[in-house]
PDB file of C-alpha atoms in Angstrom:
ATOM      1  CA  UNK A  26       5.806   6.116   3.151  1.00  0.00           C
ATOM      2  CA  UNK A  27       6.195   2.822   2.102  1.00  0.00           C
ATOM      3  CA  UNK A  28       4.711  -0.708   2.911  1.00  0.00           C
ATOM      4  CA  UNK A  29       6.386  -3.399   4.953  1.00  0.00           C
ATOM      5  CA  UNK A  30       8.338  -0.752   6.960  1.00  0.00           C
ATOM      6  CA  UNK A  31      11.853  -2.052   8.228  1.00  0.00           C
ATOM      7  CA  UNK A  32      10.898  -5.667   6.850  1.00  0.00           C
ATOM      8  CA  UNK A  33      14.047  -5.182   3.939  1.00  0.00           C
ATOM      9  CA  UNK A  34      16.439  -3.786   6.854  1.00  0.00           C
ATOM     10  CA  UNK A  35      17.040  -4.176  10.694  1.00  0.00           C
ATOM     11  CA  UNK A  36      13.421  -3.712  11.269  1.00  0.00           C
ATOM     12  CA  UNK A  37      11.690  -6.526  13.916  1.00  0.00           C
ATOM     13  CA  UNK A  38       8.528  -4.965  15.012  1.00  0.00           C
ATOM     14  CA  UNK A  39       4.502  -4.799  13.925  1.00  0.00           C
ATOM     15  CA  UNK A  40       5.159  -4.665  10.454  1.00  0.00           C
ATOM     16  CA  UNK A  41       7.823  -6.617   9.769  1.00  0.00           C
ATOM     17  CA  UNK A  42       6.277  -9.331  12.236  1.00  0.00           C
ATOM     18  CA  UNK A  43       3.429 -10.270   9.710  1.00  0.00           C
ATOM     19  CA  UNK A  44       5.633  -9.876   6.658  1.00  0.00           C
ATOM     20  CA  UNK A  45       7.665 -12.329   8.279  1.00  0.00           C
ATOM     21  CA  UNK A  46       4.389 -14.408   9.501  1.00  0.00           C
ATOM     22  CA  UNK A  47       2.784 -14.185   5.795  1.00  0.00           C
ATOM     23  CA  UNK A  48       5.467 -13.814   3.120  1.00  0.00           C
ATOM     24  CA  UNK A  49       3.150 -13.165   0.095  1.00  0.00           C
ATOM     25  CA  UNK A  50       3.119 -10.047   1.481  1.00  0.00           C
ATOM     26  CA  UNK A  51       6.210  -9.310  -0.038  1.00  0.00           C
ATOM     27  CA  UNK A  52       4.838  -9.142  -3.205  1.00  0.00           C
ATOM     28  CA  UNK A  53       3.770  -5.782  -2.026  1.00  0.00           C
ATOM     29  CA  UNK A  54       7.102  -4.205  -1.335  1.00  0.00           C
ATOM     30  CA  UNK A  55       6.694  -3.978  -5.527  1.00  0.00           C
ATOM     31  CA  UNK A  56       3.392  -3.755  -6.223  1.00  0.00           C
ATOM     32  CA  UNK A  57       3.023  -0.801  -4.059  1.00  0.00           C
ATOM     33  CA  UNK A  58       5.848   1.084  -3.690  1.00  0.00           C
ATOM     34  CA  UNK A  59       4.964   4.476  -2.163  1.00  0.00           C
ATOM     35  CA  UNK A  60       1.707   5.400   0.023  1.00  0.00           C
ATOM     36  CA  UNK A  61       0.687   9.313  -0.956  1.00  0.00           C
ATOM     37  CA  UNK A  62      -1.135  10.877   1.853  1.00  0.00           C
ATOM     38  CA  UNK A  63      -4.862  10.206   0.853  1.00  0.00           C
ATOM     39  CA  UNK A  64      -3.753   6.216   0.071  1.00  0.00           C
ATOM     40  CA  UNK A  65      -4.250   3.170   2.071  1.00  0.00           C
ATOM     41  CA  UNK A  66      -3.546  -0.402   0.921  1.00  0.00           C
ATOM     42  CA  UNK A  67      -5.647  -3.054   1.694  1.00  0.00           C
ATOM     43  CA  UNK A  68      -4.016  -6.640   0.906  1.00  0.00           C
ATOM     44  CA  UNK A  69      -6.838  -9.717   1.549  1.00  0.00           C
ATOM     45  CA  UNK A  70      -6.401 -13.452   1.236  1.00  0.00           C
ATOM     46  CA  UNK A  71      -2.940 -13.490   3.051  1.00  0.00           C
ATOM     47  CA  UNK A  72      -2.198 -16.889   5.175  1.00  0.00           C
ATOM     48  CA  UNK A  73      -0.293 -16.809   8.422  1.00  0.00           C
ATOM     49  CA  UNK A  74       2.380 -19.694   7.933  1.00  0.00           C
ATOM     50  CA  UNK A  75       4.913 -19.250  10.837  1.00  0.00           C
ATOM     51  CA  UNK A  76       4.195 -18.459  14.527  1.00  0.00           C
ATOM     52  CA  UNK A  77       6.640 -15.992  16.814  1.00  0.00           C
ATOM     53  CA  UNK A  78       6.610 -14.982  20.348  1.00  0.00           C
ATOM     54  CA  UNK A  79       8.537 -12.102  21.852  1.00  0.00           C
ATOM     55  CA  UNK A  80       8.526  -8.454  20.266  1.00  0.00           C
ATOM     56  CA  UNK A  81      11.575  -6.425  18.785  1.00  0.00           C
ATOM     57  CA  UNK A  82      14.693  -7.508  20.313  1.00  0.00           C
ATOM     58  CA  UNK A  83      13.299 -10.632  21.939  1.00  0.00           C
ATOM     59  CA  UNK A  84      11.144 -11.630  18.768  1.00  0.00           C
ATOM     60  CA  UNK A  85      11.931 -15.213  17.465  1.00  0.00           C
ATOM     61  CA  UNK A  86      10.230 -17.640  15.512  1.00  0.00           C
ATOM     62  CA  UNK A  87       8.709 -20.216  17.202  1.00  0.00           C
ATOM     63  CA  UNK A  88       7.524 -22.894  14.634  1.00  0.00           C
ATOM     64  CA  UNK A  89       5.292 -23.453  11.447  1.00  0.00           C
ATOM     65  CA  UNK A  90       2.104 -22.317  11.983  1.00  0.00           C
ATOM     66  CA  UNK A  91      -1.675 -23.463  10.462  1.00  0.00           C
ATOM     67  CA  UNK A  92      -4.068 -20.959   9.757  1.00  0.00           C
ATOM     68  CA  UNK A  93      -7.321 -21.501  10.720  1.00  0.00           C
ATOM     69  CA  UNK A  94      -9.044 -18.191   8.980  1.00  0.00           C
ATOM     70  CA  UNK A  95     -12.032 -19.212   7.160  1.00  0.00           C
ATOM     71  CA  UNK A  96     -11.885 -19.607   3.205  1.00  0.00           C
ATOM     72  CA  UNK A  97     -14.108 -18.667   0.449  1.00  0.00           C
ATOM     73  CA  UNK A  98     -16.375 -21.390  -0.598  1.00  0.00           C
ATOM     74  CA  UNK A  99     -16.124 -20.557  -4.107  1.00  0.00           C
ATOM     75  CA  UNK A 100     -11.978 -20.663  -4.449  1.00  0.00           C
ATOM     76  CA  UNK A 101     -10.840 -21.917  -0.738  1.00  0.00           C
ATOM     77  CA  UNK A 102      -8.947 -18.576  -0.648  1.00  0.00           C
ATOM     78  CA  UNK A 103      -8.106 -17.157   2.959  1.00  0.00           C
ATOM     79  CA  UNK A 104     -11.276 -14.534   4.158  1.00  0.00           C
ATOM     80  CA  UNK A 105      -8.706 -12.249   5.509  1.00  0.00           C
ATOM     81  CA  UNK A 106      -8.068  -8.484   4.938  1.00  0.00           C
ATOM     82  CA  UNK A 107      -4.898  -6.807   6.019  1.00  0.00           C
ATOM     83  CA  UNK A 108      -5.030  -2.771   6.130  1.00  0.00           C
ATOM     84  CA  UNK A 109      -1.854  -0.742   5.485  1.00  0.00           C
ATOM     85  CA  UNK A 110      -1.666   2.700   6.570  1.00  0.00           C
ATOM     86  CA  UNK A 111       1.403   4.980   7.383  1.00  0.00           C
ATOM     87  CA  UNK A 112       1.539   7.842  10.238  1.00  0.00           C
ATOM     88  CA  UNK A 113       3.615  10.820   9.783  1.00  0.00           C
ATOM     89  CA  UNK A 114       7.035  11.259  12.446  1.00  0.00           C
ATOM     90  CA  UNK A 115       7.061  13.804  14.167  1.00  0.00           C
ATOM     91  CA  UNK A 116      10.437  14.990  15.827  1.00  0.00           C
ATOM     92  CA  UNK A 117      10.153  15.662  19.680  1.00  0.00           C
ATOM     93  CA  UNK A 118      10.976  19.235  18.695  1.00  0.00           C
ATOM     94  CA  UNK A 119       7.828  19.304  16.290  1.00  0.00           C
ATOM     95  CA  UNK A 120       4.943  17.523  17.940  1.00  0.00           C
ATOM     96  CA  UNK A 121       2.885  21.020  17.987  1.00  0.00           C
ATOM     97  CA  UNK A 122       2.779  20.407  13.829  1.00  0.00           C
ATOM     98  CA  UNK A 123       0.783  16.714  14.125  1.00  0.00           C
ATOM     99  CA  UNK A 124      -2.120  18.944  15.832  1.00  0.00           C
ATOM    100  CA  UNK A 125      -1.989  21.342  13.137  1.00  0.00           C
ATOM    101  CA  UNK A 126      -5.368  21.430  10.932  1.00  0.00           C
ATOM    102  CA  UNK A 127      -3.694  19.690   7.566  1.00  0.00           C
ATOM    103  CA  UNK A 128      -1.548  17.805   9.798  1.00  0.00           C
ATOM    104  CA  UNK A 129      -4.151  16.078  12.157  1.00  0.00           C
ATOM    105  CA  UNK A 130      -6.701  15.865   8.957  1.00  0.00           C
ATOM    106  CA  UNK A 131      -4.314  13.531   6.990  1.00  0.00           C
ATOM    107  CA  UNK A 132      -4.253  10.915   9.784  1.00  0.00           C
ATOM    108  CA  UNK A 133      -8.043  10.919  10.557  1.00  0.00           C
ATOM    109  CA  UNK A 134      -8.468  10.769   6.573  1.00  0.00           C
ATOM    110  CA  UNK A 135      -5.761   8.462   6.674  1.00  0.00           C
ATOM    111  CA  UNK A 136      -7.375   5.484   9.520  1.00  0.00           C
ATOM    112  CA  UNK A 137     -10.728   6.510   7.874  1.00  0.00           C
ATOM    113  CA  UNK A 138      -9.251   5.313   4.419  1.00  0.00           C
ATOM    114  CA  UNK A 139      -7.680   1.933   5.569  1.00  0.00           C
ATOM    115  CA  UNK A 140     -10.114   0.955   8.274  1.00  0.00           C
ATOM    116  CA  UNK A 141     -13.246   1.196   5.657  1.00  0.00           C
ATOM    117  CA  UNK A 142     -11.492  -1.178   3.812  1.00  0.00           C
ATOM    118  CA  UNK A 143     -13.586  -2.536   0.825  1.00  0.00           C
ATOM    119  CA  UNK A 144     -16.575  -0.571   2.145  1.00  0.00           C
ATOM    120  CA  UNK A 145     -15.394   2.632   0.316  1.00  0.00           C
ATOM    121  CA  UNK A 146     -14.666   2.009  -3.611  1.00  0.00           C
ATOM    122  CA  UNK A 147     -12.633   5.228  -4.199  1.00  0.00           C
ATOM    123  CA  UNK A 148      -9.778   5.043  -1.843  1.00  0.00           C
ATOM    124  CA  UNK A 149      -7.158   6.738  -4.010  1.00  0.00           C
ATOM    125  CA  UNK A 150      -8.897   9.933  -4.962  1.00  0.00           C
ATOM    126  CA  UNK A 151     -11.297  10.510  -1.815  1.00  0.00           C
ATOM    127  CA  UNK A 152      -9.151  12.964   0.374  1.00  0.00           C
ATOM    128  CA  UNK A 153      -6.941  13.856  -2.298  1.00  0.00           C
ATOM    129  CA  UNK A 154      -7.215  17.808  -1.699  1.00  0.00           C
ATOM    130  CA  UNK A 155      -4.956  18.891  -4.660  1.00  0.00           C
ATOM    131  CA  UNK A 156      -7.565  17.425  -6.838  1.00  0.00           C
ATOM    132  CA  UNK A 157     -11.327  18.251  -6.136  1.00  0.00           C
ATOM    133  CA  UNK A 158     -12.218  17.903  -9.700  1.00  0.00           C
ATOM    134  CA  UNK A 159     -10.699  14.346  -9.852  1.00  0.00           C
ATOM    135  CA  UNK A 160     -12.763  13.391  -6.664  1.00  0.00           C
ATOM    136  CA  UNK A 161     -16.369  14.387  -8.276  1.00  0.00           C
ATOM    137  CA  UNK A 162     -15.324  12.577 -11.483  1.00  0.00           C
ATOM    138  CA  UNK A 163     -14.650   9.411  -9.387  1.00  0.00           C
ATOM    139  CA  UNK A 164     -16.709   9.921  -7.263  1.00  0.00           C
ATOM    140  CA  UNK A 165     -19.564   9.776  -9.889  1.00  0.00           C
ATOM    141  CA  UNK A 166     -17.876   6.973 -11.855  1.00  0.00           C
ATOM    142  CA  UNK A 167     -18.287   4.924  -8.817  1.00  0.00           C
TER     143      UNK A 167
END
């Protein structure tokens, strides 16, 4: 899947909301291009410049906005992580397959991935299954 969802088409909803809200986060749309199933992307220091109300069709922007996040001491940059993580789709005449076993473990390995954000240092190898002996050589390395 890719980051920023919609944000480069007709999309108006969660994701494209905080590109919209944060524009450095376009950056991202090439820096990261593709999510594989064992990836997360965790983007920190982004600043919230514009303010919206509403959500999809009745989203509109509402006015500049100042961010109040707290900043590092050391380089004022914004103490602020966001975590990126994409969810299969499942067609209403395949929701059975999300509960499979390899189904069901890529999303838990997937929220485990982007919600430990910084806390795990081997996020692009650690549930990579086609790859076991990639994982103990990271894993060790790290």
């Amino acid at each position: 899947a890719v980051i920023g969802g919609g944000v480069m088409g007709m999309g108006n909803v969660q994701e494209e909301m905080r590109f919209f809200a944060s524009p450095e986060l376009f950056v991202t749309l090439l820096l990261c291009p593709k999510m594989n199933d064992y990836e997360s992307i965790i983007i920190s220091g982004t600043e919230r410049f514009s303010a919206s109300s509403g959500y999809s069709r009745t989203w509109k922007f509402t006015g500049n906005h100042f961010d109040n996040t707290i900043k590092n001491e050391q380089d004022s940059s914004i103490l602020s992580q966001i975590s990126a993580i994409d969810a299969s789709f499942y067609f209403a005449r395949n929701l059975s397959k999300q509960i499979e076993f390899k189904d069901f473990n890529r999303e838990l390995n997937k929220a485990f991935i982007g919600f430990a954000g910084n806390q795990i240092s081997f996020k692009r190898t650690l549930f990579n299954n086609n790859n076991n002996n990639n994982n103990n050589n990271n894993n060790n390395n790290n």
